[in-house]
Coordinates of N, CA and C in Angstrom, one line a residue:
M10 N -25.5 10.8 -37.6 CA -24.4 10.6 -37.5 C -23.0 9.6 -37.7
T11 N -23.0 9.2 -38.1 CA -22.1 8.1 -38.3 C -21.0 7.8 -36.6
T12 N -21.2 6.3 -37.1 CA -20.2 5.8 -35.6 C -18.7 5.5 -35.7
L13 N -18.0 5.6 -35.1 CA -16.7 5.7 -35.2 C -16.0 3.8 -35.6
T14 N -16.7 3.3 -35.1 CA -17.1 2.0 -35.9 C -16.9 2.3 -37.5
E15 N -17.5 2.7 -37.8 CA -18.1 3.3 -39.7 C -17.4 4.0 -39.7
Q16 N -16.7 5.0 -39.0 CA -15.3 5.9 -39.8 C -14.5 4.9 -39.6
I17 N -14.1 4.3 -38.9 CA -12.4 3.4 -39.0 C -13.3 2.6 -40.3
A18 N -14.1 2.0 -40.5 CA -13.5 1.2 -41.9 C -13.8 2.1 -42.9
A19 N -14.7 3.3 -42.5 CA -13.7 4.4 -44.1 C -12.7 4.3 -44.3
Y20 N -11.9 4.3 -43.1 CA -10.5 4.4 -43.1 C -9.8 3.5 -44.0
E21 N -10.2 2.5 -43.4 CA -9.2 1.3 -43.9 C -9.7 0.8 -45.6
V22 N -10.9 1.4 -45.8 CA -10.6 1.1 -47.3 C -10.1 1.8 -47.8
Q23 N -9.5 3.5 -47.4 CA -8.2 4.3 -48.0 C -7.1 3.5 -47.7
K24 N -6.8 2.9 -46.5 CA -5.6 2.5 -46.8 C -5.0 1.6 -47.6
K25 N -6.6 0.5 -47.3 CA -5.8 -0.5 -48.5 C -5.8 -0.1 -49.2
Q26 N -6.2 0.6 -50.3 CA -5.9 1.6 -52.1 C -4.6 2.0 -51.7
K27 N -4.1 2.5 -50.3 CA -2.5 3.3 -49.8 C -1.6 3.0 -50.2
V28 N -1.6 1.7 -49.2 CA -0.9 0.6 -48.6 C -0.1 -0.1 -49.3
P29 N 0.9 -0.8 -49.7 CA 1.2 -2.3 -50.1 C 0.5 -3.3 -50.2
A30 N -0.1 -4.5 -50.5 CA -0.2 -5.6 -49.8 C 0.5 -6.2 -48.6
E31 N 2.3 -5.9 -49.0 CA 2.9 -6.5 -48.6 C 3.3 -5.5 -47.0
L32 N 2.9 -5.3 -46.8 CA 2.9 -3.9 -45.9 C 1.9 -4.4 -44.7
L33 N 1.0 -4.2 -45.5 CA -0.3 -4.2 -44.9 C -0.6 -6.2 -44.0
Q34 N 0.4 -7.1 -44.5 CA 0.4 -8.3 -44.2 C 1.4 -8.3 -43.5
V35 N 2.6 -7.6 -43.5 CA 3.2 -7.3 -42.0 C 2.6 -6.8 -40.6
M36 N 1.6 -5.7 -41.0 CA 1.1 -5.0 -39.9 C 0.4 -5.8 -39.6
D37 N -0.5 -6.8 -40.0 CA -1.6 -7.5 -39.4 C -0.5 -8.8 -38.8
D38 N 0.3 -9.3 -39.5 CA 1.3 -10.2 -38.4 C 1.7 -9.9 -37.6
A39 N 2.2 -9.1 -37.1 CA 2.3 -8.3 -36.2 C 1.4 -8.0 -34.6
T40 N 0.0 -7.4 -35.2 CA -0.9 -7.0 -34.6 C -1.4 -8.8 -34.0
R41 N -1.9 -10.1 -35.3 CA -1.7 -11.0 -34.4 C -0.6 -11.8 -33.4
D42 N -0.2 -11.3 -33.7 CA 1.2 -12.3 -32.9 C 1.1 -11.1 -31.3
L43 N 0.6 -10.2 -31.4 CA 0.7 -9.3 -30.4 C -0.7 -9.4 -29.5
V44 N -1.9 -10.1 -29.8 CA -2.8 -10.3 -29.3 C -2.6 -11.6 -28.7
A45 N -1.9 -12.2 -30.1 CA -1.0 -14.0 -28.7 C -0.3 -14.0 -27.8
T46 N 0.1 -12.6 -27.1 CA 1.3 -12.9 -26.1 C -0.3 -12.9 -25.2
G47 N -1.4 -12.6 -25.3 CA -2.3 -12.4 -23.6 C -2.2 -10.7 -23.7
I48 N -2.0 -10.1 -23.8 CA -1.9 -9.1 -23.1 C -3.1 -8.5 -22.6
E49 N -4.0 -8.6 -23.2 CA -5.4 -8.0 -22.8 C -5.5 -8.5 -21.6
A50 N -5.6 -10.2 -21.5 CA -6.0 -10.4 -19.8 C -4.6 -10.0 -18.6
Q51 N -3.6 -9.2 -19.3 CA -3.1 -8.9 -18.5 C -2.9 -7.4 -17.5
A52 N -3.7 -6.5 -18.3 CA -4.7 -5.3 -18.0 C -5.4 -5.7 -16.7
L53 N -5.3 -4.7 -16.0 CA -6.2 -3.7 -14.9 C -8.0 -3.6 -15.4
A54 N -8.6 -4.5 -15.1 CA -10.0 -5.1 -15.6 C -11.2 -4.4 -14.4
I55 N -12.5 -5.1 -15.0 CA -13.3 -4.1 -14.3 C -13.2 -4.9 -12.3
G56 N -13.5 -4.3 -11.5 CA -13.4 -4.4 -10.1 C -11.7 -3.9 -9.6
D57 N -11.0 -3.6 -10.5 CA -9.9 -3.0 -10.1 C -9.6 -1.8 -10.0
S58 N -8.8 -1.4 -8.8 CA -8.7 -0.3 -8.7 C -7.6 0.9 -9.1
L59 N -8.0 1.5 -9.3 CA -7.3 2.7 -10.2 C -5.6 3.3 -9.8
P60 N -4.5 3.0 -10.0 CA -3.2 3.6 -10.0 C -3.8 4.9 -9.4
D61 N -2.7 5.3 -8.1 CA -2.2 6.3 -7.7 C -1.7 7.5 -8.8
V62 N -2.1 8.1 -9.7 CA -1.9 8.7 -11.1 C -2.0 10.3 -10.9
T63 N -0.5 10.5 -11.2 CA -0.5 11.6 -11.8 C 0.8 12.1 -12.4
L64 N 0.0 13.3 -14.1 CA 0.9 13.3 -15.1 C 0.5 14.6 -15.4
P65 N 1.8 15.3 -16.3 CA 1.4 16.2 -16.9 C 0.4 16.8 -17.7
N66 N -0.2 17.3 -17.9 CA -0.9 17.6 -19.2 C -0.2 18.1 -20.3
A67 N -1.2 18.6 -21.5 CA -0.6 19.5 -22.2 C 0.0 20.8 -22.1
K68 N -0.2 21.5 -21.0 CA 0.0 22.9 -20.6 C 1.4 22.3 -20.1
G69 N 2.0 20.7 -19.0 CA 3.0 20.6 -18.4 C 2.3 20.8 -16.9
E70 N 1.2 21.1 -16.6 CA 0.5 21.6 -15.5 C 0.4 19.7 -14.7
Q71 N 0.6 19.3 -13.5 CA -0.1 18.2 -13.0 C -1.1 18.1 -12.5
V72 N -1.5 16.8 -12.8 CA -2.9 16.6 -12.5 C -3.1 15.2 -12.1
R73 N -3.9 14.9 -11.1 CA -3.8 13.3 -10.3 C -5.4 12.5 -10.3
L74 N -5.5 12.0 -11.1 CA -6.3 11.3 -11.3 C -6.9 11.9 -9.8
Y75 N -7.1 11.4 -8.2 CA -7.5 11.0 -7.3 C -8.3 12.5 -7.0
D76 N -7.7 13.1 -7.3 CA -8.1 15.0 -7.3 C -9.3 14.9 -8.1
L77 N -9.1 14.5 -9.4 CA -10.5 14.9 -10.3 C -11.3 14.3 -9.8
L78 N -10.8 12.4 -10.0 CA -12.5 12.1 -9.0 C -13.4 11.9 -7.9
K79 N -13.1 13.5 -6.7 CA -13.5 13.9 -5.7 C -14.6 15.2 -6.8
N80 N -14.6 15.4 -8.2 CA -15.4 16.1 -8.7 C -16.2 15.4 -9.9
G81 N -16.0 13.9 -9.8 CA -16.9 12.9 -10.4 C -16.3 11.8 -11.6
P82 N -16.8 10.6 -11.7 CA -16.0 9.3 -12.6 C -15.2 10.4 -13.4
I83 N -14.2 9.0 -13.8 CA -13.8 9.6 -15.0 C -13.7 8.4 -16.1
V84 N -13.6 9.0 -17.6 CA -13.8 7.7 -18.1 C -12.0 8.7 -19.1
L85 N -11.3 7.3 -18.8 CA -9.9 6.9 -19.0 C -9.5 6.8 -20.1
N86 N -9.3 7.0 -21.1 CA -8.5 6.5 -22.3 C -6.9 6.8 -22.8
F87 N -6.3 5.4 -22.8 CA -5.2 5.6 -23.4 C -5.1 5.1 -25.0
Y88 N -4.2 5.9 -25.6 CA -4.0 6.3 -27.1 C -2.5 6.2 -27.1
R89 N -1.8 5.6 -28.7 CA -0.8 5.4 -28.8 C 0.0 6.9 -28.9
G90 N -0.9 7.9 -29.6 CA -0.2 8.9 -29.8 C -0.8 9.2 -31.3
G91 N -0.5 11.1 -31.5 CA -1.5 12.2 -32.6 C -0.6 11.2 -33.8
W92 N 0.2 10.6 -33.9 CA 0.5 9.9 -35.5 C -0.4 8.6 -36.0
C93 N -0.9 8.7 -34.7 CA -1.7 7.4 -35.1 C -3.0 7.4 -36.0
P94 N -3.9 7.4 -37.1 CA -4.8 8.0 -37.3 C -5.7 7.0 -37.1
Y95 N -5.7 5.8 -36.0 CA -7.0 5.4 -35.2 C -6.8 6.6 -34.5
C96 N -6.2 6.5 -33.7 CA -6.6 6.8 -31.9 C -7.1 8.5 -32.8
N97 N -6.5 9.9 -33.8 CA -7.3 10.6 -34.0 C -9.0 10.5 -34.5
L98 N -8.6 9.1 -34.8 CA -10.7 9.4 -35.1 C -11.3 9.2 -33.6
E99 N -10.5 8.1 -32.8 CA -11.4 7.8 -31.3 C -11.0 9.2 -30.9
L100 N -10.5 10.2 -30.5 CA -10.3 11.3 -29.9 C -11.1 12.2 -30.7
A101 N -11.0 12.5 -31.4 CA -12.8 12.7 -32.1 C -13.8 13.0 -31.6
A102 N -13.8 11.4 -31.9 CA -15.2 10.7 -31.1 C -15.1 10.9 -30.1
L103 N -14.3 11.0 -29.5 CA -14.9 11.0 -27.5 C -14.6 12.4 -27.5
Q104 N -14.3 13.7 -27.7 CA -14.9 15.4 -28.1 C -16.0 15.3 -28.6
A105 N -16.1 14.6 -29.3 CA -18.2 14.7 -29.7 C -19.2 13.9 -29.0
A106 N -18.4 13.1 -28.4 CA -19.3 12.8 -27.3 C -18.8 12.9 -25.7
L107 N -18.3 14.4 -25.3 CA -17.8 14.8 -24.2 C -19.2 15.8 -23.7
P108 N -20.1 16.1 -24.6 CA -21.8 16.9 -23.9 C -21.8 16.1 -23.2
A109 N -22.3 14.1 -24.0 CA -23.0 13.5 -23.3 C -22.5 12.6 -22.0
L110 N -21.2 13.1 -21.8 CA -19.9 12.4 -20.7 C -20.3 13.4 -20.0
K111 N -20.0 14.7 -20.3 CA -20.2 15.6 -19.2 C -21.8 15.3 -18.1
A112 N -22.7 15.2 -19.2 CA -24.4 15.4 -18.4 C -24.6 13.8 -17.2
K113 N -23.3 13.3 -17.8 CA -23.4 11.9 -16.8 C -22.8 12.4 -16.0
G114 N -21.9 14.2 -15.3 CA -21.1 13.7 -14.9 C -19.9 13.3 -14.4
A115 N -19.4 12.7 -15.8 CA -18.4 12.2 -16.0 C -16.9 13.5 -16.3
Q116 N -15.9 13.1 -16.1 CA -14.7 13.5 -17.3 C -13.7 12.9 -17.9
L117 N -13.1 13.7 -18.7 CA -12.6 12.6 -19.9 C -11.3 13.0 -19.6
V118 N -10.8 12.0 -19.9 CA -8.8 12.0 -19.4 C -8.2 11.5 -20.2
A119 N -7.7 11.4 -21.3 CA -6.3 10.7 -22.4 C -5.3 10.9 -21.4
I120 N -4.4 9.7 -22.1 CA -3.2 9.2 -21.6 C -2.7 8.9 -23.0
S121 N -1.0 9.3 -23.5 CA -0.3 8.6 -24.2 C 1.2 9.1 -23.6
P122 N 1.6 8.2 -24.0 CA 3.4 8.5 -23.7 C 4.2 9.6 -24.8
Q123 N 3.3 10.8 -25.4 CA 4.1 11.6 -25.7 C 4.6 12.6 -24.8
T124 N 5.6 13.1 -25.7 CA 5.7 14.7 -24.3 C 5.0 15.4 -24.1
P125 N 4.4 16.5 -23.0 CA 3.9 17.7 -23.8 C 3.9 18.1 -25.1
D126 N 4.8 18.9 -24.9 CA 4.4 19.5 -26.5 C 3.7 18.2 -27.4
S127 N 4.2 16.9 -27.8 CA 3.3 16.5 -29.0 C 1.8 15.8 -28.4
S128 N 1.8 16.5 -27.0 CA 0.8 16.2 -26.5 C -0.5 17.1 -26.8
L129 N 0.1 18.4 -27.0 CA -0.3 20.0 -27.4 C -0.5 19.8 -28.7
S130 N 0.4 19.4 -29.7 CA 0.1 19.7 -30.5 C -1.1 18.5 -31.2
T131 N -0.9 17.3 -30.5 CA -2.4 16.6 -30.7 C -3.6 17.3 -30.6
A132 N -3.6 18.1 -29.2 CA -4.7 18.5 -28.6 C -5.2 19.7 -29.2
E133 N -4.2 20.5 -29.9 CA -5.1 21.3 -31.2 C -5.4 20.6 -32.2
K134 N -5.0 19.7 -32.9 CA -5.0 19.5 -34.4 C -6.3 19.2 -33.9
N135 N -6.9 17.8 -32.9 CA -8.5 17.8 -32.5 C -9.1 18.9 -31.8
A136 N -8.8 20.0 -31.7 CA -9.8 20.7 -31.1 C -10.1 20.0 -29.8
L137 N -9.4 19.5 -29.2 CA -10.0 18.6 -27.7 C -9.9 19.3 -26.7
E138 N -11.5 19.5 -26.1 CA -11.6 20.0 -24.6 C -11.7 19.6 -23.5
F139 N -10.7 18.7 -23.1 CA -10.6 17.1 -22.1 C -9.2 17.4 -22.2
E140 N -8.7 16.9 -20.9 CA -7.4 16.9 -20.4 C -6.4 15.6 -21.4
V141 N -5.0 16.2 -21.8 CA -4.6 15.4 -22.5 C -3.2 14.8 -21.9
L142 N -3.4 13.7 -20.6 CA -1.6 13.4 -20.1 C -0.7 13.1 -21.0
S143 N 0.5 13.5 -19.8 CA 1.9 13.3 -21.1 C 2.3 11.8 -20.1
D144 N 2.6 10.3 -20.4 CA 3.4 9.9 -19.6 C 4.0 8.9 -20.3
A145 N 4.9 9.5 -19.2 CA 7.0 9.0 -20.1 C 7.3 8.2 -19.9
G146 N 7.9 7.4 -20.5 CA 8.4 6.0 -20.6 C 7.4 4.7 -20.2
N147 N 5.5 5.6 -20.3 CA 4.7 4.5 -20.3 C 4.6 4.2 -18.8
R148 N 4.7 5.0 -17.8 CA 4.9 4.2 -16.4 C 3.5 3.9 -16.1
V149 N 3.1 4.6 -16.6 CA 1.5 4.9 -15.7 C 1.0 3.3 -16.8
A150 N 0.6 3.4 -18.0 CA 0.0 2.4 -19.1 C 0.7 1.1 -18.8
D151 N 2.3 0.9 -18.0 CA 2.2 -0.1 -17.4 C 1.9 -1.0 -16.1
Q152 N 1.3 0.1 -15.2 CA 0.7 0.0 -14.1 C -0.5 -0.5 -14.4
F153 N -0.4 -0.1 -15.4 CA -2.5 -0.7 -16.4 C -2.0 -2.2 -16.8
G154 N -0.6 -2.7 -17.1 CA -0.7 -3.7 -18.0 C -1.0 -3.3 -19.5
L155 N -0.6 -2.2 -19.8 CA -1.0 -2.2 -21.5 C 0.1 -2.0 -22.1
V156 N 1.6 -2.3 -21.7 CA 2.4 -2.0 -23.1 C 3.4 -2.5 -23.3
F157 N 3.4 -2.7 -24.2 CA 4.4 -3.5 -25.8 C 5.1 -3.1 -26.8
E158 N 6.0 -3.8 -26.9 CA 7.1 -3.3 -27.5 C 7.2 -3.2 -28.6
L159 N 7.4 -2.2 -29.7 CA 7.1 -2.1 -31.3 C 7.7 -3.2 -31.8
P160 N 7.6 -4.3 -32.6 CA 8.8 -5.4 -33.6 C 9.7 -4.3 -34.3
D161 N 10.2 -5.0 -34.4 CA 11.5 -3.8 -35.5 C 10.7 -4.2 -36.9
S162 N 10.2 -5.3 -37.2 CA 9.4 -5.2 -39.1 C 8.3 -4.4 -39.1
I163 N 7.9 -3.7 -37.8 CA 7.0 -2.3 -37.7 C 7.4 -0.8 -37.7
R164 N 9.0 -1.3 -36.9 CA 9.2 -0.1 -37.1 C 9.7 0.9 -38.7
G165 N 10.1 -0.6 -39.3 CA 10.7 0.0 -40.4 C 9.7 -0.1 -41.2
I166 N 8.4 -0.2 -41.4 CA 7.3 0.6 -42.1 C 6.9 1.7 -41.5
Y167 N 7.3 2.2 -40.5 CA 6.6 3.5 -39.5 C 7.6 4.7 -40.0
D168 N 9.3 3.8 -40.0 CA 10.4 4.9 -41.1 C 9.7 5.6 -42.2
K169 N 9.1 4.1 -42.7 CA 8.8 4.4 -44.4 C 7.4 5.4 -44.3
F170 N 6.7 5.5 -43.9 CA 5.2 5.9 -43.1 C 6.0 7.8 -42.9
G171 N 7.1 8.1 -42.2 CA 7.2 9.3 -41.5 C 7.0 9.4 -40.3
I172 N 6.7 8.2 -39.9 CA 6.5 8.0 -38.1 C 7.3 7.9 -37.3
D173 N 7.7 9.2 -36.3 CA 8.2 8.8 -35.5 C 8.3 9.2 -34.0
V174 N 8.1 7.6 -34.1 CA 7.7 7.3 -32.9 C 8.6 7.8 -31.5
V175 N 10.3 8.1 -31.9 CA 11.4 7.7 -30.4 C 11.0 9.7 -30.5
G176 N 10.8 10.4 -31.2 CA 10.5 11.8 -31.5 C 9.8 12.4 -31.2
H177 N 8.1 11.4 -31.0 CA 7.2 12.0 -30.2 C 7.3 11.9 -28.9
N178 N 7.9 10.7 -28.8 CA 7.7 10.4 -27.0 C 8.7 10.6 -26.5
G179 N 10.1 11.3 -27.0 CA 10.9 11.5 -25.9 C 12.3 10.8 -25.7
E180 N 11.9 9.8 -26.3 CA 12.5 8.5 -25.5 C 12.4 7.3 -26.6
N181 N 13.6 6.1 -26.3 CA 14.3 5.5 -27.3 C 13.4 4.0 -27.1
S182 N 12.4 3.7 -26.4 CA 12.2 2.4 -26.1 C 11.4 1.6 -27.3
F183 N 10.3 2.3 -28.0 CA 9.3 2.1 -28.4 C 8.0 1.0 -28.2
K184 N 8.3 1.7 -26.8 CA 7.1 0.9 -26.5 C 5.5 2.2 -26.1
L185 N 4.9 1.1 -26.6 CA 3.3 1.9 -26.7 C 2.7 1.0 -25.7
P186 N 1.1 1.8 -25.6 CA 0.5 1.3 -25.0 C -0.8 0.6 -26.0
V187 N -1.1 -0.2 -25.6 CA -2.7 -1.1 -26.5 C -3.3 0.0 -26.3
P188 N -4.3 0.3 -27.0 CA -6.1 1.0 -27.2 C -6.7 0.5 -25.6
A189 N -6.6 1.4 -24.9 CA -7.6 1.4 -23.8 C -8.7 2.1 -22.7
S190 N -9.8 1.4 -23.0 CA -10.4 2.5 -22.4 C -11.7 2.1 -21.1
Y191 N -11.4 3.4 -20.2 CA -12.1 2.9 -18.9 C -12.4 3.9 -18.1
V192 N -14.2 2.7 -18.1 CA -14.9 4.2 -16.7 C -14.3 4.1 -15.3
I193 N -14.1 4.3 -14.3 CA -13.5 4.4 -13.0 C -14.8 5.2 -12.2
N194 N -15.3 4.7 -11.0 CA -16.4 5.5 -10.5 C -15.3 6.1 -9.2
T195 N -16.1 7.1 -8.5 CA -15.6 8.0 -7.5 C -15.3 7.0 -6.1
E196 N -14.9 6.6 -6.4 CA -14.2 5.3 -5.4 C -13.3 4.8 -6.1
G197 N -12.8 4.9 -7.2 CA -11.1 5.0 -8.0 C -11.1 3.4 -8.2
Q198 N -12.6 2.9 -8.5 CA -12.7 2.0 -9.2 C -13.2 1.7 -10.1
I199 N -13.0 0.4 -11.2 CA -12.8 0.2 -12.6 C -14.4 -0.2 -12.4
V200 N -15.2 0.2 -13.3 CA -16.7 -0.4 -13.5 C -16.6 -0.9 -15.1
Y201 N -15.8 -0.4 -15.4 CA -16.2 -0.4 -17.1 C -14.6 -1.1 -17.8
A202 N -14.3 -1.1 -18.8 CA -13.0 -1.9 -19.3 C -12.7 -2.2 -20.5
F203 N -12.4 -1.8 -21.7 CA -12.4 -2.1 -23.2 C -10.7 -2.1 -23.1
I204 N -10.0 -3.0 -23.6 CA -8.7 -3.2 -24.1 C -9.1 -4.4 -25.1
N205 N -8.0 -3.8 -26.0 CA -7.7 -4.5 -27.8 C -6.2 -4.5 -27.9
A206 N -6.0 -5.8 -27.9 CA -4.3 -5.6 -28.7 C -4.7 -5.2 -30.0
D207 N -5.6 -5.2 -31.2 CA -5.4 -4.9 -32.2 C -5.6 -2.9 -32.5
Y208 N -5.0 -2.9 -32.5 CA -4.6 -1.1 -32.6 C -6.2 -0.5 -33.7
T209 N -6.9 -1.7 -35.0 CA -7.4 -1.1 -35.3 C -8.6 -1.5 -34.8
K210 N -9.5 -1.5 -33.4 CA -10.6 -1.9 -32.8 C -10.8 -0.9 -31.7
R211 N -11.8 -0.3 -31.4 CA -12.2 1.2 -30.5 C -13.2 0.6 -30.5
V212 N -13.3 1.2 -28.6 CA -14.0 1.8 -28.1 C -15.8 2.6 -28.8
E213 N -16.8 2.2 -28.8 CA -17.4 3.8 -29.1 C -17.8 4.3 -28.0
P214 N -17.8 5.6 -28.1 CA -18.0 6.3 -27.2 C -18.9 6.3 -26.4
A215 N -20.3 5.9 -27.1 CA -21.4 5.5 -26.3 C -21.9 4.4 -25.3
D216 N -20.8 3.6 -25.7 CA -20.5 2.5 -24.8 C -19.9 3.2 -23.5
L217 N -19.1 3.9 -23.6 CA -18.4 4.7 -21.9 C -19.6 5.5 -21.4
A218 N -20.5 6.0 -22.1 CA -21.6 7.3 -22.0 C -22.3 6.0 -21.5
G219 N -22.7 4.9 -21.6 CA -24.0 3.9 -21.1 C -23.1 3.1 -20.1
A220 N -22.1 3.0 -19.5 CA -21.3 2.3 -18.4 C -21.6 3.2 -17.6
L221 N -21.6 4.7 -17.9 CA -22.0 5.8 -17.0 C -23.2 5.8 -16.2

C-alpha cells in the first residue's frame, strides 16, 4: 500500500505537467513567504491544552471535543477544504487508517472553515466515517494559532482554477488554517503535533497511530 507521501509525490508530478511553470512559481513563493512568518512556531504544541471546542458537524449537530474525550483520545486534523487536492488525499488516507486508530481507542475528527453543507459534500465525496466539523470564520483554528490569509497572488490563481474559497467557507476573509494534526489525550493535553505551513506536506497516518 502506498504511503500518503508517495501519493502526494505522484500528484505533484501530474500538477507540474498541467499547471504552467510561472503559476507554480507564484504558488511556491507564497508558501515560502508563509513559512517565513514563523506561523508554525506560534501554533499550539505538545504539552498545550485543548481549547474548549464545540462546532457543528456535517449534519449541523453540535459536537464538543471535551465530551468526545470521555470516550478516548482524539486525533484532530485541520484541513483547508474539500477543494484542496492535498486535503482530499490526506482525508482519504485518514479514512483508510481509521480502523488502526480505533484499535488504539482513538476517535478521528477533522476541522475546516467550510460551511456544514460543504463539509457534508467533502465527507460524502471521500466516504468519510468520522466527524467533519465546520469552523466558521476559523474561530477554533485561530485558537490553535493556525490561521493565515491567502495573498492576492494566490486568490487570482485559485480563480483561474475555479476554486471558490469564499463560496465554500460562506464568508469573505480568504482566511484558512495551515494543515495540522494533533493527538490529544483524555486529559485534554496535546501529546503529538504536526504543523507545516507548506500545504503540500502532510503527516503520515501511521505516525498518528504511533503517537497513540
